[in-house]
PDB file of C-alpha atoms in Angstrom:
ATOM      1  CA  UNK A  30     -77.763   4.271 -53.088  1.00  0.00           C
ATOM      2  CA  UNK A  31     -75.189   1.650 -52.177  1.00  0.00           C
ATOM      3  CA  UNK A  32     -71.436   1.521 -52.667  1.00  0.00           C
ATOM      4  CA  UNK A  33     -70.040   0.254 -55.933  1.00  0.00           C
ATOM      5  CA  UNK A  34     -66.803  -1.421 -54.913  1.00  0.00           C
ATOM      6  CA  UNK A  35     -66.317  -4.539 -52.836  1.00  0.00           C
ATOM      7  CA  UNK A  36     -64.694  -3.779 -49.470  1.00  0.00           C
ATOM      8  CA  UNK A  37     -61.655  -5.772 -48.417  1.00  0.00           C
ATOM      9  CA  UNK A  38     -63.082  -6.863 -45.087  1.00  0.00           C
ATOM     10  CA  UNK A  39     -59.845  -8.400 -43.800  1.00  0.00           C
ATOM     11  CA  UNK A  40     -58.699  -4.871 -42.965  1.00  0.00           C
ATOM     12  CA  UNK A  41     -61.817  -4.074 -40.909  1.00  0.00           C
ATOM     13  CA  UNK A  42     -62.280  -4.856 -37.200  1.00  0.00           C
ATOM     14  CA  UNK A  43     -65.233  -6.988 -36.134  1.00  0.00           C
ATOM     15  CA  UNK A  44     -68.480  -5.044 -35.986  1.00  0.00           C
ATOM     16  CA  UNK A  45     -67.391  -2.179 -38.243  1.00  0.00           C
ATOM     17  CA  UNK A  46     -69.194  -2.399 -41.588  1.00  0.00           C
ATOM     18  CA  UNK A  47     -68.854  -0.312 -44.748  1.00  0.00           C
ATOM     19  CA  UNK A  48     -72.354   0.421 -46.072  1.00  0.00           C
ATOM     20  CA  UNK A  49     -71.445   2.857 -48.860  1.00  0.00           C
ATOM     21  CA  UNK A  50     -68.199   3.563 -50.686  1.00  0.00           C
ATOM     22  CA  UNK A  51     -67.327   5.637 -53.744  1.00  0.00           C
ATOM     23  CA  UNK A  52     -64.514   7.861 -55.009  1.00  0.00           C
ATOM     24  CA  UNK A  53     -65.347  10.675 -52.555  1.00  0.00           C
ATOM     25  CA  UNK A  54     -66.783   9.166 -49.372  1.00  0.00           C
ATOM     26  CA  UNK A  55     -66.859   6.063 -47.195  1.00  0.00           C
ATOM     27  CA  UNK A  56     -69.870   5.550 -44.928  1.00  0.00           C
ATOM     28  CA  UNK A  57     -69.606   3.047 -42.097  1.00  0.00           C
ATOM     29  CA  UNK A  58     -71.853   1.462 -39.498  1.00  0.00           C
ATOM     30  CA  UNK A  59     -69.874   1.919 -36.268  1.00  0.00           C
ATOM     31  CA  UNK A  60     -70.377  -0.555 -33.430  1.00  0.00           C
ATOM     32  CA  UNK A  61     -71.011   0.648 -29.865  1.00  0.00           C
ATOM     33  CA  UNK A  62     -67.874   0.968 -27.734  1.00  0.00           C
ATOM     34  CA  UNK A  63     -65.683   2.184 -30.601  1.00  0.00           C
ATOM     35  CA  UNK A  64     -64.401   5.753 -30.794  1.00  0.00           C
ATOM     36  CA  UNK A  65     -64.840   7.655 -34.046  1.00  0.00           C
ATOM     37  CA  UNK A  66     -61.382   9.184 -33.722  1.00  0.00           C
ATOM     38  CA  UNK A  67     -58.424   8.759 -31.397  1.00  0.00           C
ATOM     39  CA  UNK A  68     -57.690  10.275 -28.002  1.00  0.00           C
ATOM     40  CA  UNK A  69     -54.474  10.515 -26.030  1.00  0.00           C
ATOM     41  CA  UNK A  70     -55.327   7.213 -24.343  1.00  0.00           C
ATOM     42  CA  UNK A  71     -56.765   5.348 -27.330  1.00  0.00           C
ATOM     43  CA  UNK A  72     -55.439   5.796 -30.855  1.00  0.00           C
ATOM     44  CA  UNK A  73     -55.914   2.450 -32.604  1.00  0.00           C
ATOM     45  CA  UNK A  74     -59.318   1.031 -31.683  1.00  0.00           C
ATOM     46  CA  UNK A  75     -61.130   3.762 -33.577  1.00  0.00           C
ATOM     47  CA  UNK A  76     -63.203   3.906 -36.743  1.00  0.00           C
ATOM     48  CA  UNK A  77     -60.775   6.455 -38.184  1.00  0.00           C
ATOM     49  CA  UNK A  78     -57.757   4.191 -37.644  1.00  0.00           C
ATOM     50  CA  UNK A  79     -59.612   1.183 -39.073  1.00  0.00           C
ATOM     51  CA  UNK A  80     -60.802   2.957 -42.224  1.00  0.00           C
ATOM     52  CA  UNK A  81     -57.372   4.521 -42.760  1.00  0.00           C
ATOM     53  CA  UNK A  82     -55.883   1.033 -42.572  1.00  0.00           C
ATOM     54  CA  UNK A  83     -58.586  -0.177 -44.956  1.00  0.00           C
ATOM     55  CA  UNK A  84     -57.830   2.392 -47.675  1.00  0.00           C
ATOM     56  CA  UNK A  85     -54.105   1.706 -47.270  1.00  0.00           C
ATOM     57  CA  UNK A  86     -54.820  -2.035 -47.551  1.00  0.00           C
ATOM     58  CA  UNK A  87     -52.758  -2.638 -44.439  1.00  0.00           C
ATOM     59  CA  UNK A  88     -49.656  -0.868 -45.782  1.00  0.00           C
ATOM     60  CA  UNK A  89     -48.818   1.642 -43.030  1.00  0.00           C
ATOM     61  CA  UNK A  90     -46.437   3.672 -45.209  1.00  0.00           C
ATOM     62  CA  UNK A  91     -49.101   4.401 -47.796  1.00  0.00           C
ATOM     63  CA  UNK A  92     -49.824   8.096 -48.350  1.00  0.00           C
ATOM     64  CA  UNK A  93     -53.566   7.500 -48.705  1.00  0.00           C
ATOM     65  CA  UNK A  94     -55.657   9.380 -46.165  1.00  0.00           C
ATOM     66  CA  UNK A  95     -59.245   9.786 -45.046  1.00  0.00           C
ATOM     67  CA  UNK A  96     -60.896  12.730 -43.303  1.00  0.00           C
ATOM     68  CA  UNK A  97     -63.435  12.797 -40.485  1.00  0.00           C
ATOM     69  CA  UNK A  98     -66.652  14.613 -41.424  1.00  0.00           C
ATOM     70  CA  UNK A  99     -68.510  14.161 -38.113  1.00  0.00           C
ATOM     71  CA  UNK A 100     -68.437  12.006 -34.987  1.00  0.00           C
ATOM     72  CA  UNK A 101     -70.593   9.746 -32.848  1.00  0.00           C
ATOM     73  CA  UNK A 102     -70.192   9.194 -29.121  1.00  0.00           C
ATOM     74  CA  UNK A 103     -68.230   6.051 -28.274  1.00  0.00           C
ATOM     75  CA  UNK A 104     -71.321   4.225 -26.983  1.00  0.00           C
ATOM     76  CA  UNK A 105     -73.580   5.292 -29.868  1.00  0.00           C
ATOM     77  CA  UNK A 106     -73.698   2.930 -32.834  1.00  0.00           C
ATOM     78  CA  UNK A 107     -74.539   3.675 -36.445  1.00  0.00           C
ATOM     79  CA  UNK A 108     -73.650   5.867 -39.402  1.00  0.00           C
ATOM     80  CA  UNK A 109     -70.376   7.789 -39.648  1.00  0.00           C
ATOM     81  CA  UNK A 110     -69.168   9.505 -42.838  1.00  0.00           C
ATOM     82  CA  UNK A 111     -65.517   9.814 -43.872  1.00  0.00           C
ATOM     83  CA  UNK A 112     -64.253  11.806 -46.868  1.00  0.00           C
ATOM     84  CA  UNK A 113     -61.393  10.767 -49.121  1.00  0.00           C
ATOM     85  CA  UNK A 114     -60.148  14.332 -49.626  1.00  0.00           C
ATOM     86  CA  UNK A 115     -59.993  17.431 -47.461  1.00  0.00           C
ATOM     87  CA  UNK A 116     -61.984  19.318 -50.095  1.00  0.00           C
ATOM     88  CA  UNK A 117     -64.864  16.836 -49.869  1.00  0.00           C
ATOM     89  CA  UNK A 118     -64.705  16.953 -46.065  1.00  0.00           C
ATOM     90  CA  UNK A 119     -65.047  20.751 -46.015  1.00  0.00           C
ATOM     91  CA  UNK A 120     -67.843  20.654 -48.584  1.00  0.00           C
ATOM     92  CA  UNK A 121     -69.869  18.229 -46.451  1.00  0.00           C
ATOM     93  CA  UNK A 122     -69.222  20.167 -43.255  1.00  0.00           C
ATOM     94  CA  UNK A 123     -70.133  23.512 -44.825  1.00  0.00           C
ATOM     95  CA  UNK A 124     -73.485  22.040 -45.885  1.00  0.00           C
ATOM     96  CA  UNK A 125     -74.056  20.031 -42.708  1.00  0.00           C
ATOM     97  CA  UNK A 126     -77.155  21.998 -41.700  1.00  0.00           C
ATOM     98  CA  UNK A 127     -78.933  20.547 -44.726  1.00  0.00           C
ATOM     99  CA  UNK A 128     -78.068  17.011 -43.639  1.00  0.00           C
ATOM    100  CA  UNK A 129     -80.913  15.059 -42.043  1.00  0.00           C
ATOM    101  CA  UNK A 130     -79.948  12.520 -39.386  1.00  0.00           C
ATOM    102  CA  UNK A 131     -82.384  10.013 -37.881  1.00  0.00           C
ATOM    103  CA  UNK A 132     -81.687   7.946 -34.779  1.00  0.00           C
ATOM    104  CA  UNK A 133     -83.359   5.127 -32.890  1.00  0.00           C
ATOM    105  CA  UNK A 134     -83.440   5.255 -29.102  1.00  0.00           C
ATOM    106  CA  UNK A 135     -84.909   2.933 -26.485  1.00  0.00           C
ATOM    107  CA  UNK A 136     -85.826   4.956 -23.412  1.00  0.00           C
ATOM    108  CA  UNK A 137     -87.103   4.255 -19.922  1.00  0.00           C
ATOM    109  CA  UNK A 138     -90.840   4.698 -19.389  1.00  0.00           C
ATOM    110  CA  UNK A 139     -93.504   6.021 -21.706  1.00  0.00           C
ATOM    111  CA  UNK A 140     -93.442   9.491 -23.213  1.00  0.00           C
ATOM    112  CA  UNK A 141     -96.184  11.935 -22.237  1.00  0.00           C
ATOM    113  CA  UNK A 142     -96.720  12.798 -25.903  1.00  0.00           C
ATOM    114  CA  UNK A 143     -96.578  10.452 -28.933  1.00  0.00           C
ATOM    115  CA  UNK A 144     -94.378  12.989 -30.717  1.00  0.00           C
ATOM    116  CA  UNK A 145     -92.861  16.383 -30.135  1.00  0.00           C
ATOM    117  CA  UNK A 146     -89.848  18.664 -30.367  1.00  0.00           C
ATOM    118  CA  UNK A 147     -87.607  19.270 -27.371  1.00  0.00           C
ATOM    119  CA  UNK A 148     -86.002  22.714 -27.324  1.00  0.00           C
ATOM    120  CA  UNK A 149     -83.470  24.123 -24.875  1.00  0.00           C
ATOM    121  CA  UNK A 150     -80.150  25.898 -24.653  1.00  0.00           C
ATOM    122  CA  UNK A 151     -77.362  23.379 -24.067  1.00  0.00           C
ATOM    123  CA  UNK A 152     -74.173  24.217 -22.182  1.00  0.00           C
ATOM    124  CA  UNK A 153     -71.180  22.185 -20.986  1.00  0.00           C
ATOM    125  CA  UNK A 154     -69.383  22.510 -17.658  1.00  0.00           C
ATOM    126  CA  UNK A 155     -65.719  21.957 -16.857  1.00  0.00           C
ATOM    127  CA  UNK A 156     -66.387  18.289 -16.118  1.00  0.00           C
ATOM    128  CA  UNK A 157     -67.633  17.895 -19.748  1.00  0.00           C
ATOM    129  CA  UNK A 158     -71.208  17.375 -18.539  1.00  0.00           C
ATOM    130  CA  UNK A 159     -73.819  18.827 -20.903  1.00  0.00           C
ATOM    131  CA  UNK A 160     -76.970  20.331 -19.410  1.00  0.00           C
ATOM    132  CA  UNK A 161     -80.014  22.383 -20.401  1.00  0.00           C
ATOM    133  CA  UNK A 162     -80.210  26.018 -19.398  1.00  0.00           C
ATOM    134  CA  UNK A 163     -82.601  28.927 -19.954  1.00  0.00           C
ATOM    135  CA  UNK A 164     -79.642  31.287 -20.300  1.00  0.00           C
ATOM    136  CA  UNK A 165     -79.145  31.962 -24.001  1.00  0.00           C
ATOM    137  CA  UNK A 166     -75.778  33.571 -23.267  1.00  0.00           C
ATOM    138  CA  UNK A 167     -74.577  30.395 -21.562  1.00  0.00           C
ATOM    139  CA  UNK A 168     -75.901  27.733 -23.930  1.00  0.00           C
ATOM    140  CA  UNK A 169     -76.584  27.066 -27.610  1.00  0.00           C
ATOM    141  CA  UNK A 170     -80.153  26.725 -28.871  1.00  0.00           C
ATOM    142  CA  UNK A 171     -80.868  23.054 -29.638  1.00  0.00           C
ATOM    143  CA  UNK A 172     -83.849  21.186 -31.115  1.00  0.00           C
ATOM    144  CA  UNK A 173     -84.585  17.443 -31.003  1.00  0.00           C
ATOM    145  CA  UNK A 174     -87.714  15.976 -32.621  1.00  0.00           C
ATOM    146  CA  UNK A 175     -89.000  12.554 -31.607  1.00  0.00           C
ATOM    147  CA  UNK A 176     -91.793  10.127 -32.446  1.00  0.00           C
ATOM    148  CA  UNK A 177     -92.832   7.059 -30.472  1.00  0.00           C
ATOM    149  CA  UNK A 178     -92.632   3.958 -32.672  1.00  0.00           C
ATOM    150  CA  UNK A 179     -93.385   1.288 -30.126  1.00  0.00           C
ATOM    151  CA  UNK A 180     -94.098   0.897 -26.428  1.00  0.00           C
ATOM    152  CA  UNK A 181     -93.176  -2.007 -24.189  1.00  0.00           C
ATOM    153  CA  UNK A 182     -93.990  -2.551 -20.532  1.00  0.00           C
ATOM    154  CA  UNK A 183     -91.166  -0.484 -19.073  1.00  0.00           C
ATOM    155  CA  UNK A 184     -89.732   1.453 -22.010  1.00  0.00           C
ATOM    156  CA  UNK A 185     -90.379   2.981 -25.437  1.00  0.00           C
ATOM    157  CA  UNK A 186     -88.744   2.923 -28.849  1.00  0.00           C
ATOM    158  CA  UNK A 187     -88.327   6.380 -30.362  1.00  0.00           C
ATOM    159  CA  UNK A 188     -87.388   7.674 -33.786  1.00  0.00           C
ATOM    160  CA  UNK A 189     -85.356  10.826 -33.216  1.00  0.00           C
ATOM    161  CA  UNK A 190     -84.523  13.557 -35.725  1.00  0.00           C
ATOM    162  CA  UNK A 191     -81.461  15.558 -34.768  1.00  0.00           C
ATOM    163  CA  UNK A 192     -82.397  19.078 -35.876  1.00  0.00           C
ATOM    164  CA  UNK A 193     -79.252  20.650 -34.420  1.00  0.00           C
ATOM    165  CA  UNK A 194     -76.011  18.803 -33.791  1.00  0.00           C
ATOM    166  CA  UNK A 195     -74.835  19.584 -30.260  1.00  0.00           C
ATOM    167  CA  UNK A 196     -72.671  17.336 -28.110  1.00  0.00           C
ATOM    168  CA  UNK A 197     -74.765  14.695 -26.245  1.00  0.00           C
ATOM    169  CA  UNK A 198     -77.906  16.508 -27.412  1.00  0.00           C
ATOM    170  CA  UNK A 199     -80.251  13.524 -27.767  1.00  0.00           C
ATOM    171  CA  UNK A 200     -79.113  12.006 -24.487  1.00  0.00           C
ATOM    172  CA  UNK A 201     -79.599  15.239 -22.522  1.00  0.00           C
ATOM    173  CA  UNK A 202     -82.928  16.150 -24.122  1.00  0.00           C
ATOM    174  CA  UNK A 203     -84.530  12.735 -23.627  1.00  0.00           C
ATOM    175  CA  UNK A 204     -83.334  12.573 -20.028  1.00  0.00           C
ATOM    176  CA  UNK A 205     -84.759  16.070 -19.559  1.00  0.00           C
ATOM    177  CA  UNK A 206     -88.318  14.960 -20.420  1.00  0.00           C
ATOM    178  CA  UNK A 207     -88.046  12.036 -18.008  1.00  0.00           C
ATOM    179  CA  UNK A 208     -87.209   9.349 -20.579  1.00  0.00           C
ATOM    180  CA  UNK A 209     -83.462   8.664 -20.344  1.00  0.00           C
ATOM    181  CA  UNK A 210     -81.874   6.242 -22.792  1.00  0.00           C
ATOM    182  CA  UNK A 211     -81.269   2.681 -21.598  1.00  0.00           C
ATOM    183  CA  UNK A 212     -77.652   2.098 -20.660  1.00  0.00           C
ATOM    184  CA  UNK A 213     -76.694   5.788 -20.622  1.00  0.00           C
ATOM    185  CA  UNK A 214     -74.339   5.893 -17.650  1.00  0.00           C
ATOM    186  CA  UNK A 215     -73.764   9.643 -17.866  1.00  0.00           C
ATOM    187  CA  UNK A 216     -77.252  11.087 -18.246  1.00  0.00           C
ATOM    188  CA  UNK A 217     -79.508   8.101 -17.620  1.00  0.00           C
ATOM    189  CA  UNK A 218     -80.546   5.981 -14.680  1.00  0.00           C
ATOM    190  CA  UNK A 219     -77.607   4.959 -12.540  1.00  0.00           C
ATOM    191  CA  UNK A 220     -76.874   1.226 -12.768  1.00  0.00           C
ATOM    192  CA  UNK A 221     -79.998   0.417 -14.784  1.00  0.00           C
ATOM    193  CA  UNK A 222     -78.564  -2.996 -15.678  1.00  0.00           C
ATOM    194  CA  UNK A 223     -78.117  -2.395 -19.404  1.00  0.00           C
ATOM    195  CA  UNK A 224     -74.496  -2.632 -20.545  1.00  0.00           C
ATOM    196  CA  UNK A 225     -75.085  -1.140 -23.994  1.00  0.00           C
ATOM    197  CA  UNK A 226     -76.508   2.330 -24.555  1.00  0.00           C
ATOM    198  CA  UNK A 227     -79.601   2.034 -26.755  1.00  0.00           C
ATOM    199  CA  UNK A 228     -78.901   4.859 -29.202  1.00  0.00           C
ATOM    200  CA  UNK A 229     -78.282   4.162 -32.889  1.00  0.00           C
ATOM    201  CA  UNK A 230     -77.687   6.531 -35.839  1.00  0.00           C
ATOM    202  CA  UNK A 231     -80.084   4.809 -38.233  1.00  0.00           C
ATOM    203  CA  UNK A 232     -80.065   6.901 -41.413  1.00  0.00           C
ATOM    204  CA  UNK A 233     -78.654   9.988 -43.039  1.00  0.00           C
ATOM    205  CA  UNK A 234     -79.659  12.090 -46.042  1.00  0.00           C
ATOM    206  CA  UNK A 235     -77.241  14.519 -47.697  1.00  0.00           C
ATOM    207  CA  UNK A 236     -75.965  15.810 -51.014  1.00  0.00           C
ATOM    208  CA  UNK A 237     -72.942  14.037 -52.454  1.00  0.00           C
ATOM    209  CA  UNK A 238     -69.910  16.394 -52.343  1.00  0.00           C
ATOM    210  CA  UNK A 239     -68.994  15.758 -55.991  1.00  0.00           C
ATOM    211  CA  UNK A 240     -72.139  14.836 -57.933  1.00  0.00           C
ATOM    212  CA  UNK A 241     -74.586  16.878 -55.855  1.00  0.00           C
ATOM    213  CA  UNK A 242     -76.905  13.862 -55.907  1.00  0.00           C
ATOM    214  CA  UNK A 243     -79.154  13.473 -52.864  1.00  0.00           C
ATOM    215  CA  UNK A 244     -78.075  10.328 -51.023  1.00  0.00           C
ATOM    216  CA  UNK A 245     -80.156   8.446 -48.477  1.00  0.00           C
ATOM    217  CA  UNK A 246     -78.209   5.821 -46.556  1.00  0.00           C
ATOM    218  CA  UNK A 247     -79.709   3.583 -43.906  1.00  0.00           C
ATOM    219  CA  UNK A 248     -78.345   0.893 -41.614  1.00  0.00           C
ATOM    220  CA  UNK A 249     -80.025  -2.185 -40.225  1.00  0.00           C
ATOM    221  CA  UNK A 250     -81.801  -2.009 -36.897  1.00  0.00           C
ATOM    222  CA  UNK A 251     -79.391  -3.534 -34.343  1.00  0.00           C
ATOM    223  CA  UNK A 252     -80.438  -6.942 -33.018  1.00  0.00           C
ATOM    224  CA  UNK A 253     -80.081  -5.486 -29.530  1.00  0.00           C
ATOM    225  CA  UNK A 254     -82.987  -3.105 -30.181  1.00  0.00           C
ATOM    226  CA  UNK A 255     -85.026  -5.949 -31.633  1.00  0.00           C
ATOM    227  CA  UNK A 256     -84.522  -7.927 -28.440  1.00  0.00           C
ATOM    228  CA  UNK A 257     -85.537  -4.981 -26.280  1.00  0.00           C
ATOM    229  CA  UNK A 258     -88.790  -4.088 -28.018  1.00  0.00           C
ATOM    230  CA  UNK A 259     -89.432  -7.111 -30.259  1.00  0.00           C
ATOM    231  CA  UNK A 260     -90.375  -7.327 -33.917  1.00  0.00           C
ATOM    232  CA  UNK A 261     -88.373  -4.403 -35.311  1.00  0.00           C
ATOM    233  CA  UNK A 262     -86.573  -6.305 -38.050  1.00  0.00           C
ATOM    234  CA  UNK A 263     -89.619  -8.344 -38.872  1.00  0.00           C
ATOM    235  CA  UNK A 264     -92.071  -5.474 -39.056  1.00  0.00           C
TER     236      UNK A 264
END
């Protein structure tokens, strides 16, 4: 299902695309390098700031607001959902476990298995580094399913289903099986030569907060991934 109205693109920064819009939600394709929401150091170059400006049509004193439903890491590209009302935000968040999220990842090497589910308890230390642990009191049980779509000489393209939504989950789990994501400076190979992290939130399936209709929204495969593994957009 696609959005019905025509976005006013002059209020959107380069690389941020609206892929669905209706009276309750706005779904965007976020570029890599952009925060979902602001921090103390960066408040304006964020998807939240840009979409707020979009709904206000550039008029900063407008009372119109949007609400963040979920987030992506700064270096991860792809689908982010915003709600137009707090009620719709809470409805989506309360039913988030029923939401299915699929990612694409290009990883170093070849996976030992063509598909599988990675399971571990994930914990975070004081330096905000997430790691796997066997201690169920220390970490939160996390599941990541993957399937190999394509193999190149030195790396593989994976389709990843995020079965639980923990911080940095995909990045930590793939690194843990010996297949870190290209360009992941935190959990991947140090100085691997890839400036962009090859992780993209490709699609999402969820029930609309007002109509209850099941929505399936999908983005395009980034050209960057096509260059890495070849033939994605043409296959």
